[in-house]
CSV table of C-alpha atoms in Angstrom, one decimal:
chain,number,residue,atom,x,y,z
A,12,SER,CA,206.3,148.9,-84.9
A,13,GLN,CA,208.5,147.4,-82.3
A,14,THR,CA,208.2,147.9,-78.6
A,15,ILE,CA,210.2,146.8,-75.6
A,16,HIS,CA,208.8,146.3,-72.1
A,17,GLN,CA,210.6,145.9,-68.8
A,18,TRP,CA,209.3,145.3,-65.4
A,19,PRO,CA,209.2,146.2,-62.6
A,20,ALA,CA,210.0,149.9,-63.0
A,21,THR,CA,211.5,150.2,-59.5
A,22,LEU,CA,212.5,147.6,-57.0
A,23,VAL,CA,213.9,147.7,-53.5
A,24,GLN,CA,215.4,144.5,-52.3
A,25,PRO,CA,217.4,143.4,-49.2
A,26,VAL,CA,221.0,142.1,-49.5
A,27,GLY,CA,221.0,138.4,-50.0
A,28,SER,CA,217.5,138.2,-51.7
A,29,PRO,CA,217.0,136.8,-55.2
A,30,LEU,CA,216.3,138.9,-58.2
A,31,SER,CA,214.4,138.4,-61.4
A,32,LEU,CA,214.0,141.2,-64.0
A,33,GLU,CA,212.1,140.5,-67.2
A,34,CYS,CA,212.3,142.1,-70.6
A,35,THR,CA,210.1,141.4,-73.7
A,36,VAL,CA,210.1,142.7,-77.2
A,37,GLU,CA,207.2,142.9,-79.5
A,38,GLY,CA,206.9,143.5,-83.3
A,39,THR,CA,210.1,141.8,-84.4
A,40,SER,CA,211.6,138.3,-84.6
A,41,ASN,CA,214.9,136.9,-83.5
A,42,PRO,CA,216.3,140.2,-82.2
A,43,ASN,CA,219.6,140.5,-80.4
A,44,LEU,CA,218.9,141.2,-76.8
A,45,TYR,CA,221.1,143.0,-74.2
A,46,TRP,CA,221.2,143.7,-70.5
A,47,TYR,CA,223.1,146.8,-69.3
A,48,ARG,CA,223.6,148.3,-65.8
A,49,GLN,CA,224.2,152.0,-65.2
A,50,ALA,CA,225.4,152.9,-61.8
A,51,ALA,CA,224.5,156.4,-60.5
A,52,GLY,CA,226.3,159.0,-62.5
A,53,ARG,CA,228.2,156.4,-64.5
A,54,GLY,CA,228.2,155.0,-68.0
A,55,LEU,CA,226.5,152.0,-69.4
A,56,GLN,CA,228.0,148.6,-68.5
A,57,LEU,CA,227.1,145.7,-70.8
A,58,LEU,CA,226.3,142.7,-68.7
A,59,PHE,CA,224.9,140.0,-71.1
A,60,TYR,CA,223.8,139.8,-74.7
A,61,SER,CA,222.0,137.1,-76.6
A,62,VAL,CA,221.8,136.4,-80.4
A,63,GLY,CA,219.2,133.6,-80.1
A,64,ILE,CA,217.2,131.4,-77.8
A,65,GLY,CA,219.4,129.8,-75.1
A,66,GLN,CA,222.5,131.7,-76.4
A,67,ILE,CA,223.9,134.0,-73.7
A,68,SER,CA,227.3,135.8,-73.7
A,69,SER,CA,228.5,137.2,-70.4
A,70,GLU,CA,230.6,140.3,-70.4
A,71,VAL,CA,231.6,140.6,-66.7
A,72,PRO,CA,232.0,138.0,-64.0
A,73,GLN,CA,229.5,138.7,-61.2
A,74,ASN,CA,226.7,137.2,-59.3
A,75,LEU,CA,224.2,137.8,-62.0
A,76,SER,CA,222.9,135.5,-64.7
A,77,ALA,CA,220.7,135.8,-67.8
A,78,SER,CA,218.4,133.5,-69.7
A,79,ARG,CA,216.5,133.7,-72.9
A,80,PRO,CA,213.7,131.1,-72.7
A,81,GLN,CA,211.8,132.5,-75.6
A,82,ASP,CA,212.7,134.4,-78.8
A,83,ARG,CA,211.6,137.8,-77.5
A,84,GLN,CA,212.1,137.3,-73.7
A,85,PHE,CA,215.2,138.1,-71.8
A,86,ILE,CA,215.5,137.5,-68.0
A,87,LEU,CA,218.2,138.8,-65.6
A,88,SER,CA,218.5,136.9,-62.4
A,89,SER,CA,220.5,136.7,-59.2
A,90,LYS,CA,220.4,134.2,-56.4
A,91,LYS,CA,221.8,136.6,-53.8
A,92,LEU,CA,221.9,140.3,-54.3
A,93,LEU,CA,224.9,142.4,-53.1
A,94,LEU,CA,224.8,146.1,-52.3
A,95,SER,CA,226.9,146.7,-55.3
A,96,ASP,CA,224.1,145.4,-57.5
A,97,SER,CA,222.2,148.6,-57.1
A,98,GLY,CA,221.7,150.5,-60.3
A,99,PHE,CA,219.6,151.2,-63.3
A,100,TYR,CA,219.1,148.0,-65.3
A,101,LEU,CA,218.4,148.5,-69.0
A,102,CYS,CA,217.3,146.0,-71.6
A,103,ALA,CA,217.9,146.7,-75.2
A,104,TRP,CA,217.2,145.0,-78.6
A,105,SER,CA,218.6,145.3,-82.0
A,106,LEU,CA,217.9,143.8,-85.4
A,107,THR,CA,220.0,140.9,-86.6
A,108,GLY,CA,221.5,140.3,-90.0
A,109,THR,CA,221.6,143.9,-91.1
A,110,GLY,CA,225.2,143.3,-92.0
A,111,TYR,CA,226.1,146.9,-91.2
A,112,SER,CA,224.9,148.4,-88.0
A,113,TYR,CA,223.4,147.3,-84.8
A,114,GLU,CA,221.4,150.2,-83.5
A,115,GLN,CA,220.0,149.4,-80.2
A,116,TYR,CA,216.7,150.4,-78.7
A,117,PHE,CA,216.3,150.5,-75.0
A,118,GLY,CA,213.4,149.6,-72.6
A,119,PRO,CA,212.3,152.0,-69.9
A,120,GLY,CA,214.6,150.4,-67.3
A,121,THR,CA,214.4,149.0,-63.8
A,122,ARG,CA,215.8,151.1,-61.0
A,123,LEU,CA,217.1,148.6,-58.4
A,124,THR,CA,218.1,149.6,-54.8
A,125,VAL,CA,219.7,146.9,-52.7
A,126,THR,CA,219.4,147.8,-49.0
B,7,ARG,CA,242.6,154.5,-72.8
B,8,LYS,CA,238.8,154.3,-73.2
B,9,GLU,CA,237.6,153.0,-76.6
B,10,VAL,CA,235.2,155.9,-76.8
B,11,GLU,CA,236.0,159.2,-75.0
B,12,GLN,CA,233.8,162.2,-74.4
B,13,ASP,CA,234.2,165.4,-72.5
B,14,PRO,CA,231.8,164.8,-69.6
B,15,GLY,CA,231.0,168.5,-69.3
B,16,PRO,CA,228.8,169.9,-68.0
B,17,PHE,CA,228.1,172.3,-70.9
B,18,ASN,CA,225.9,175.2,-69.8
B,19,VAL,CA,224.7,176.9,-72.9
B,20,PRO,CA,222.2,179.8,-73.3
B,21,GLU,CA,219.0,179.1,-75.1
B,22,GLY,CA,219.3,179.7,-78.9
B,23,ALA,CA,223.0,179.2,-79.0
B,24,THR,CA,224.9,176.6,-81.0
B,25,VAL,CA,226.8,173.9,-79.1
B,26,ALA,CA,229.1,171.2,-80.4
B,27,PHE,CA,230.5,168.1,-78.7
B,28,ASN,CA,233.4,166.0,-79.9
B,29,CYS,CA,233.9,162.3,-79.3
B,30,THR,CA,237.0,160.3,-80.1
B,31,TYR,CA,237.2,156.5,-80.7
B,32,SER,CA,240.3,154.3,-80.6
B,33,ASN,CA,239.3,151.3,-82.6
B,34,SER,CA,240.0,152.1,-86.3
B,35,ALA,CA,237.8,149.1,-87.3
B,36,SER,CA,234.7,151.0,-86.1
B,37,GLN,CA,232.4,151.5,-89.0
B,38,SER,CA,229.1,153.0,-87.7
B,39,PHE,CA,228.5,155.5,-85.1
B,40,PHE,CA,225.5,156.8,-83.1
B,41,TRP,CA,224.5,159.6,-80.9
B,42,TYR,CA,222.0,158.8,-78.1
B,43,ARG,CA,220.4,161.2,-75.8
B,44,GLN,CA,219.6,160.2,-72.2
B,45,ASP,CA,217.3,162.3,-70.0
B,46,CYS,CA,217.8,162.2,-66.2
B,47,ARG,CA,216.7,158.8,-64.8
B,48,LYS,CA,215.4,157.7,-68.3
B,49,GLU,CA,216.6,155.2,-70.9
B,50,PRO,CA,218.9,156.3,-73.7
B,51,LYS,CA,217.1,157.1,-77.0
B,52,LEU,CA,218.7,157.0,-80.4
B,53,LEU,CA,219.2,160.5,-81.7
B,54,MET,CA,221.2,160.0,-84.9
B,55,SER,CA,223.1,157.3,-86.8
B,56,VAL,CA,226.3,158.2,-88.7
B,57,TYR,CA,227.6,155.8,-91.4
B,58,SER,CA,229.5,158.0,-93.8
B,59,SER,CA,230.9,161.5,-93.4
B,60,GLY,CA,227.9,162.8,-91.6
B,61,ASN,CA,224.2,163.2,-91.1
B,62,GLU,CA,221.8,166.1,-90.6
B,63,ASP,CA,218.4,166.0,-89.0
B,64,GLY,CA,216.8,169.4,-88.4
B,65,ARG,CA,218.8,171.3,-85.8
B,66,PHE,CA,221.2,168.4,-85.3
B,67,THR,CA,224.3,167.6,-87.4
B,68,ALA,CA,226.7,164.8,-86.8
B,69,GLN,CA,230.0,164.6,-88.6
B,70,LEU,CA,232.5,161.8,-88.9
B,71,ASN,CA,236.2,162.3,-89.4
B,72,ARG,CA,237.7,158.8,-89.9
B,73,ALA,CA,241.3,160.1,-90.4
B,74,SER,CA,241.3,161.7,-87.0
B,75,GLN,CA,238.9,159.1,-85.5
B,76,TYR,CA,236.4,161.5,-84.1
B,77,ILE,CA,232.7,162.2,-84.3
B,78,SER,CA,231.0,165.5,-83.6
B,79,LEU,CA,227.5,166.5,-82.8
B,80,LEU,CA,226.3,170.1,-83.5
B,81,ILE,CA,223.1,171.5,-82.1
B,82,ARG,CA,221.8,174.7,-83.6
B,83,ASP,CA,219.3,177.1,-82.0
B,84,SER,CA,219.3,175.1,-78.8
B,85,LYS,CA,216.1,174.6,-76.9
B,86,LEU,CA,215.5,174.1,-73.2
B,87,SER,CA,214.3,170.6,-74.1
B,88,ASP,CA,217.8,169.8,-75.5
B,89,SER,CA,219.1,169.5,-71.9
B,90,ALA,CA,220.2,165.9,-71.5
B,91,THR,CA,223.3,163.7,-71.5
B,92,TYR,CA,224.5,162.8,-75.0
B,93,LEU,CA,226.1,159.5,-75.5
B,94,CYS,CA,228.6,158.8,-78.3
B,95,VAL,CA,228.6,155.2,-79.6
B,96,ALA,CA,230.8,153.2,-81.9
B,97,ASN,CA,230.2,149.9,-83.6
B,98,VAL,CA,232.6,147.6,-85.4
B,99,PHE,CA,231.2,146.0,-88.6
B,100,GLY,CA,229.6,142.6,-87.8
B,101,ASN,CA,230.0,143.1,-84.0
B,102,GLU,CA,226.7,142.8,-82.1
B,103,LYS,CA,228.1,144.9,-79.3
B,104,LEU,CA,228.1,148.7,-79.2
B,105,THR,CA,230.8,150.7,-77.4
B,106,PHE,CA,229.4,153.6,-75.4
B,107,GLY,CA,231.1,156.7,-74.2
B,108,THR,CA,230.3,157.9,-70.7
B,109,GLY,CA,228.3,160.9,-72.0
B,110,THR,CA,228.4,164.6,-72.2
B,111,ARG,CA,226.0,166.5,-70.0
B,112,LEU,CA,224.3,169.5,-71.6
B,113,THR,CA,222.2,172.1,-69.8
B,114,ILE,CA,220.4,174.8,-71.8
B,115,ILE,CA,219.9,178.0,-69.7
B,116,PRO,CA,216.9,180.2,-70.3
């Protein structure tokens, strides 16, 4: 069965510091991978998605970036955090090539507080 | 107009009652739909997938009305553990991205 891991679970970082969040998936090959952010009391905002190694699509302009160095690894980074980067960061995966639906499965999330 | 719209609630429902949520979508090209549940400070979890007119899983029934472009979720014999936020999601065929509603908050009252 497939599992998705994210770490760390919680993070408190000062404004201007760098960020690196990691997500890995087990039990599947060549998944689609996604990064979302959920601000307190708000809906899910898609930040990045990837359909393959080195292929990153950015959904919103911001000071975040994503990379996919390996098939089942997805990394979210920032060089300098802003207060507005605080939120609940969720990684998700879906199967590819189903040709019909892209059900997504979420990791446990990282709760980031920028102070 | 949002692509997927949900009544944010909150819905406060006594235990054992039946509750229904509606969700409307604006993109007529949407082919598949999902309901996710999200507990407080947790990740969303897939509850049901809806591809044709509807789907039933135990106490949960999802129905799709393509003509009116809405999806509903019915919960029968509600339990305290059903308290959560329910997210409605639409997907266009061949599109890797899902479109999420902002969720409907449900609280089951003992």
